[in-house]
mmCIF file of C-alpha atoms in Angstrom:
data_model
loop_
_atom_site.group_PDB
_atom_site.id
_atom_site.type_symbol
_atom_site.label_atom_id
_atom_site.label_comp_id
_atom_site.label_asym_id
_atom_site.label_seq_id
_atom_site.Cartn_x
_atom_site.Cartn_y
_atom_site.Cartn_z
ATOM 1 C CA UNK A 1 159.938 -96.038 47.551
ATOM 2 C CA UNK A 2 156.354 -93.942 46.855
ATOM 3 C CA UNK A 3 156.821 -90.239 47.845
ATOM 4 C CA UNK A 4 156.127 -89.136 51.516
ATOM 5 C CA UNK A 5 153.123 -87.461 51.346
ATOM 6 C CA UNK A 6 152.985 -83.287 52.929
ATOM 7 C CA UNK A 7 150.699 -84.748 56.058
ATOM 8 C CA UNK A 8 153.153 -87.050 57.287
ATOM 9 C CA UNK A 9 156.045 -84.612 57.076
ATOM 10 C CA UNK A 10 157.048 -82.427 59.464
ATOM 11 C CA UNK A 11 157.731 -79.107 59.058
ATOM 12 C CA UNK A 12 160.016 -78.367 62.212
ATOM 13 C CA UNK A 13 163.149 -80.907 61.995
ATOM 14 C CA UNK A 14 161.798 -82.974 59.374
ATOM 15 C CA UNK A 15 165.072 -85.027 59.923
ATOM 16 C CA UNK A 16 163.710 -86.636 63.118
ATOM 17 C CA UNK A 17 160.936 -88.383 61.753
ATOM 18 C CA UNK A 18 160.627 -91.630 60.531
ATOM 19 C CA UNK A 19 158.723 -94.426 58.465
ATOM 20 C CA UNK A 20 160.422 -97.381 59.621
ATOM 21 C CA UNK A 21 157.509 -99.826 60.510
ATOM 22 C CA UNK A 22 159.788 -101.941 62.753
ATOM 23 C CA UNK A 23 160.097 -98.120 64.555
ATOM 24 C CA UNK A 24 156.271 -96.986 64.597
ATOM 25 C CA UNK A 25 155.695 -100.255 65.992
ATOM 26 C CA UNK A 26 157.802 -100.179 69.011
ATOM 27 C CA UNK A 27 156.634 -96.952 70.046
ATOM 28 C CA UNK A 28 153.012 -98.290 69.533
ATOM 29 C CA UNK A 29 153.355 -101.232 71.346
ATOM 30 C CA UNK A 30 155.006 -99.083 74.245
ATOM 31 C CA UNK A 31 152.487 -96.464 74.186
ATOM 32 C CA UNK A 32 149.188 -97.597 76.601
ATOM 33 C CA UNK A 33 147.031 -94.253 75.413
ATOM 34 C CA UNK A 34 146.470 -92.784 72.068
ATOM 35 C CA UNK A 35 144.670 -89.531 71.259
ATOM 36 C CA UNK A 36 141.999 -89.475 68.555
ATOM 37 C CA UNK A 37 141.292 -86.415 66.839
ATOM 38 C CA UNK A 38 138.500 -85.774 64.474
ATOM 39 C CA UNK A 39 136.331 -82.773 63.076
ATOM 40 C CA UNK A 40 132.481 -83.145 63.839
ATOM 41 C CA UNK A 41 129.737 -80.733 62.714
ATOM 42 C CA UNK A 42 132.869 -78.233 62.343
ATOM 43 C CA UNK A 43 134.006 -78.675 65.873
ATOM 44 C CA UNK A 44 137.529 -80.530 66.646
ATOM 45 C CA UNK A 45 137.580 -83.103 69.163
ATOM 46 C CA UNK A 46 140.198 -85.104 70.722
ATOM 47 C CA UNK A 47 139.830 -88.088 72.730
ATOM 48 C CA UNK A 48 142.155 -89.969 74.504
ATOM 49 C CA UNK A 49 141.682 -94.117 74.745
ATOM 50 C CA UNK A 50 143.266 -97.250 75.553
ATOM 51 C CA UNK A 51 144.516 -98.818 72.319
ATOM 52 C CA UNK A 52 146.511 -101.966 70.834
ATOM 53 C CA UNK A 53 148.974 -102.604 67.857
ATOM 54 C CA UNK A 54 148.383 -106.164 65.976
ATOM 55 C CA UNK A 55 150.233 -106.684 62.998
ATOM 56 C CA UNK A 56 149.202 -103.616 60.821
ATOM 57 C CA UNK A 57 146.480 -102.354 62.313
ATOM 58 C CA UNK A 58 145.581 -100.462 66.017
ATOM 59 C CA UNK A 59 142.271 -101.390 67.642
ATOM 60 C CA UNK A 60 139.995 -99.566 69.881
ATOM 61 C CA UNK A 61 137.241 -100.707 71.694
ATOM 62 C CA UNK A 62 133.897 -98.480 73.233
ATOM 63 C CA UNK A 63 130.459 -98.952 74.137
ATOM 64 C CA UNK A 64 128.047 -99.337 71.426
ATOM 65 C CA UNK A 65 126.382 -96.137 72.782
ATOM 66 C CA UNK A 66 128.892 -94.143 72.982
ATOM 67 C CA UNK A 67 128.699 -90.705 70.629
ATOM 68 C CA UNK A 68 132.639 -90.620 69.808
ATOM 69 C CA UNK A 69 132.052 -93.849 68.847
ATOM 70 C CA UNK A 70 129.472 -94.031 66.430
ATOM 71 C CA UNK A 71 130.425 -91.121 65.022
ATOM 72 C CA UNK A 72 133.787 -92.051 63.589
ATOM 73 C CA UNK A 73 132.419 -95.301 62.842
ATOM 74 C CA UNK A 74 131.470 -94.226 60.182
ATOM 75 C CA UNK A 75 133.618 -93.871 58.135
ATOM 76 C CA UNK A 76 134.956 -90.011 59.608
ATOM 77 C CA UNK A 77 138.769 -89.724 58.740
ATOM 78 C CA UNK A 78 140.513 -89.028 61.838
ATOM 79 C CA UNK A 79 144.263 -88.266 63.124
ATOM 80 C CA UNK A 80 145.430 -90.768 65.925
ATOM 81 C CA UNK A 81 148.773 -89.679 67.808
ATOM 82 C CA UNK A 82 150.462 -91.394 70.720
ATOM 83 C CA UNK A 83 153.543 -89.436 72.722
ATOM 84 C CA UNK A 84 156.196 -91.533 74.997
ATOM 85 C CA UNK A 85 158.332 -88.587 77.017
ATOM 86 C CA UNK A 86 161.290 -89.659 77.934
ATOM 87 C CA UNK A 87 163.320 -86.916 79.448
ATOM 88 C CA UNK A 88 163.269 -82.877 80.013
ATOM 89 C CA UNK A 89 165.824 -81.555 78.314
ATOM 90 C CA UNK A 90 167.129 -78.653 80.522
ATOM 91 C CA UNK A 91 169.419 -76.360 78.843
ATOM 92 C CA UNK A 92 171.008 -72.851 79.600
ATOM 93 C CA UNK A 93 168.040 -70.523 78.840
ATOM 94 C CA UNK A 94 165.105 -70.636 78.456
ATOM 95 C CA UNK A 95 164.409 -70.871 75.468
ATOM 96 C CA UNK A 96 166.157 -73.857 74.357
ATOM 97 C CA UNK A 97 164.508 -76.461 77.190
ATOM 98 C CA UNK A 98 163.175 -79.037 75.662
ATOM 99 C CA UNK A 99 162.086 -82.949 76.235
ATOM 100 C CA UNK A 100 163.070 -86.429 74.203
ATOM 101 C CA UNK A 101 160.161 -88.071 73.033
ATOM 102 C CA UNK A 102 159.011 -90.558 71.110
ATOM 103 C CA UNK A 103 155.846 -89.919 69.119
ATOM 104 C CA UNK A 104 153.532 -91.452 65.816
ATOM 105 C CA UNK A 105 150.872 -89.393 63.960
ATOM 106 C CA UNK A 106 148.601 -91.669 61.734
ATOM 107 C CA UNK A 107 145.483 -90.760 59.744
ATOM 108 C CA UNK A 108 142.703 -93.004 58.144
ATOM 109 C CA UNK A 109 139.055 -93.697 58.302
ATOM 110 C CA UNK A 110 138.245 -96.733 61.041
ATOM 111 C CA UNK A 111 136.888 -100.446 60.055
ATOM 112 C CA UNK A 112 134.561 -101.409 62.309
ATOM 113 C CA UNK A 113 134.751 -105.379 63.187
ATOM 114 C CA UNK A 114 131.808 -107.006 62.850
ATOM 115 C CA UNK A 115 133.078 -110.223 63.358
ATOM 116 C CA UNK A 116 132.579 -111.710 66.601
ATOM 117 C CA UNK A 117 135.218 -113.813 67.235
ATOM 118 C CA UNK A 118 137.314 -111.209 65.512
ATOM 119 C CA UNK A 119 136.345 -108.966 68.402
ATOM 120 C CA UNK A 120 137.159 -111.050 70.914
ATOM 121 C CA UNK A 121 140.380 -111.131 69.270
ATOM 122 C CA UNK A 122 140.942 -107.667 69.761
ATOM 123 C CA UNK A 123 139.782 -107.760 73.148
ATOM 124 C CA UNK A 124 142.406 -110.393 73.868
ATOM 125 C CA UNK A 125 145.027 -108.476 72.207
ATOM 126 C CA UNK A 126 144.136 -105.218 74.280
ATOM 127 C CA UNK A 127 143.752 -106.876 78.178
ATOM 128 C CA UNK A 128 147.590 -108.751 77.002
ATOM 129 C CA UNK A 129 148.811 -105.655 76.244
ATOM 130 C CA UNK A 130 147.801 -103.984 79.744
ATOM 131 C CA UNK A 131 147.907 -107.057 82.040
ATOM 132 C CA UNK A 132 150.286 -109.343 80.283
ATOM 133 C CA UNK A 133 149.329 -113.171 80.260
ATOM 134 C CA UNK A 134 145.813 -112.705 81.892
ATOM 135 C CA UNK A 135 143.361 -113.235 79.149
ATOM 136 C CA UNK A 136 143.618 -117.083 80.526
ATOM 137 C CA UNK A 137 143.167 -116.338 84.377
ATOM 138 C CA UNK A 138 140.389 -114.047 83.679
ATOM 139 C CA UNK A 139 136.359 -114.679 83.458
ATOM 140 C CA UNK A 140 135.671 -115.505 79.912
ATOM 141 C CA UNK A 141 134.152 -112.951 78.223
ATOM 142 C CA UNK A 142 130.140 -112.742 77.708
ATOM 143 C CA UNK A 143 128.023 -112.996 74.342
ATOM 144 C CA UNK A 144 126.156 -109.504 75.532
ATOM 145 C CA UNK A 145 129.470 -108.051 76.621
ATOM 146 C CA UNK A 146 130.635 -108.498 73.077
ATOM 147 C CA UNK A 147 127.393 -107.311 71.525
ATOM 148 C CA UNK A 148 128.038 -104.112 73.721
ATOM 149 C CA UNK A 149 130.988 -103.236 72.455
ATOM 150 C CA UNK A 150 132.547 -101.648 69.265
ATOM 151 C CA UNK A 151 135.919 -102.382 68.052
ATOM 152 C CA UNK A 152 137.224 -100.138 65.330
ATOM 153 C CA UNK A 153 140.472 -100.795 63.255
ATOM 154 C CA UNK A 154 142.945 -98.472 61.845
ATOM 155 C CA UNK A 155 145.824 -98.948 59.047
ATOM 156 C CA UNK A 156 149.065 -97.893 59.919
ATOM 157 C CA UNK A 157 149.224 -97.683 55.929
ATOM 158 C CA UNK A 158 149.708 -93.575 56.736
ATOM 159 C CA UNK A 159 151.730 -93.307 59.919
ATOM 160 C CA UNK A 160 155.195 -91.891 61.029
ATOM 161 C CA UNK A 161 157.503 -91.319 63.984
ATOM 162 C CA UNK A 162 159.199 -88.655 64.986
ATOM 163 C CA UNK A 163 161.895 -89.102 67.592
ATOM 164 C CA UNK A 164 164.248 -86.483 69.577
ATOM 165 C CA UNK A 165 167.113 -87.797 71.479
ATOM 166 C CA UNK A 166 170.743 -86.691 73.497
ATOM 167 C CA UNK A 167 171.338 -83.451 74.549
ATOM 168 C CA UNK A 168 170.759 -79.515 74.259
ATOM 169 C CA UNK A 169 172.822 -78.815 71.597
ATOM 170 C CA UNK A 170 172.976 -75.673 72.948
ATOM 171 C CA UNK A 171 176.289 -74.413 71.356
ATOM 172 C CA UNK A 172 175.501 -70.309 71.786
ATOM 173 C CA UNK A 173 175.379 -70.886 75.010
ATOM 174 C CA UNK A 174 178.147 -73.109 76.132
ATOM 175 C CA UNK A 175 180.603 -71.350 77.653
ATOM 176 C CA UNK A 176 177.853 -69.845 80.660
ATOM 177 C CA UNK A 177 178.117 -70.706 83.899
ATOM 178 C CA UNK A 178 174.950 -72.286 83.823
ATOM 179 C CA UNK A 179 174.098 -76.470 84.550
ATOM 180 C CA UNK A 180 172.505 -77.830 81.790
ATOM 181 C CA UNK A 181 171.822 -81.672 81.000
ATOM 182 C CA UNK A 182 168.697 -84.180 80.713
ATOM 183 C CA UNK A 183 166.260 -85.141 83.013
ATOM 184 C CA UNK A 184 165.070 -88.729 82.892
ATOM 185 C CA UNK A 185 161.674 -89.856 83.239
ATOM 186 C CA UNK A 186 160.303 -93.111 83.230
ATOM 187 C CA UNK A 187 156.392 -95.133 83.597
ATOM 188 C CA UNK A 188 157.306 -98.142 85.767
ATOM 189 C CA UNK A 189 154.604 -100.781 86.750
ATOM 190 C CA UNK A 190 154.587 -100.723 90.937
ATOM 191 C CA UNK A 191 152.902 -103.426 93.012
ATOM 192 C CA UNK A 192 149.333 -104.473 92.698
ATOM 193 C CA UNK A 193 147.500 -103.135 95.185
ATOM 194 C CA UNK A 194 144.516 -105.850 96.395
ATOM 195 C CA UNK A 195 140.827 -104.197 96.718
ATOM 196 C CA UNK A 196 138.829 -105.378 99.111
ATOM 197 C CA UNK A 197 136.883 -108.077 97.860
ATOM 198 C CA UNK A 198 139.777 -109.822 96.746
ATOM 199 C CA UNK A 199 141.156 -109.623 100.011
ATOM 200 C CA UNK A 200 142.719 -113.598 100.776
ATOM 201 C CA UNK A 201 142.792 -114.221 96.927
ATOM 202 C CA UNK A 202 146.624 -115.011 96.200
ATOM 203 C CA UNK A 203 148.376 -112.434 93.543
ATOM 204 C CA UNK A 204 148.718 -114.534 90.388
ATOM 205 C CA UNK A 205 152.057 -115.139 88.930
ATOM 206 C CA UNK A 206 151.284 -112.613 85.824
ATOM 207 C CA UNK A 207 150.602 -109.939 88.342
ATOM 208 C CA UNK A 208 153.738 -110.543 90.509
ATOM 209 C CA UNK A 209 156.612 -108.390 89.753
#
């Protein structure tokens, strides 16, 4: 096994992180958001944006004019990271609160897809990912919507987790009076809600819950 390189380790409980693939990609294909962070004309930026996992790669998608976007495009090394929170940890002070989470940090330069039916691809694997099974039910896609859009791709060649679970752990302070314990959070999927020019259009099966 090659040598974990300094980036990719952490320097505050280094034991919570992880390389596992099969791990990174679970909390990937969770994860609906990612946050892409990149140095410009020495300014940082971070932008958030809808993303998708296939295979070894994550894909984003923007509008051809859009500045983010054809700046990292070329070629612009950036830092992607995606956070799944999945209880407050609430302990006897203070100090010592805390939440589980799930998280990945990768770094690496984007490919940009040229390939058109590569990028419809993508765009198939993205609308999957946030409306399961309705790439099929949907208007295909348009020639011009395609050649409005860039998709960029990203290695997961340089990625890790890091994951906290359980409780406090709050040993210096167990014998206080004092609740302490987890709070669990969840995102859920509620019903569709129709707008109203679909208004007598029947909910699809993919969209029922």
């Amino acid at each position: 096994m090659q040598p974990i390189p300094p980036h990719l380790t952490p320097s505050r409980y280094p034991k919570r992180a992880t390389y596992d693939r099969d791990a990174i990609n679970a909390i990937l294909d969770e994860a609906l958001v990612c946050t892409i962070s990149f140095t410009l004309d020495n300014k940082p930026f971070a932008i958030p944006t809808g993303f998708v996992r296939h295979e070894d790669k994550i894909y984003i998608h923007g509008s051809v004019g859009s500045h983010f976007i054809r700046e990292i495009e070329k070629g612009l090394p950036v830092c992607i990271s995606v956070t799944l929170i999945d209880a407050i940890v609430v302990a006897k002070s203070a100090f010592n609160h805390s939440v589980n989470y799930r998280s990945v940090i990768l770094f690496g330069t984007p490919e940009k897809i040229e390939d058109v039916q590569q990028k419809i691809e993508a765009f198939r694997w993205l609308t999957e990912k946030f409306v399961p099974n309705s790439w099929d039910y949907l208007r295909p896609i348009r020639e011009n919507e395609v050649r409005k859009t860039t998709v960029l791709a990203f290695s997961l060649d340089e990625a890790s987790a890091k994951v906290r679970t359980g409780m406090t752990g709050d040993d210096e302070d167990k014998e206080q009076p004092i609740w302490s314990g987890i709070i669990p959070l969840e995102t859920r999927r509620l019903a569709p809600v129709t707008e109203d020019v679909s208004e007598g259009i029947p909910l699809p099966p993919h969209l029922k819950l």
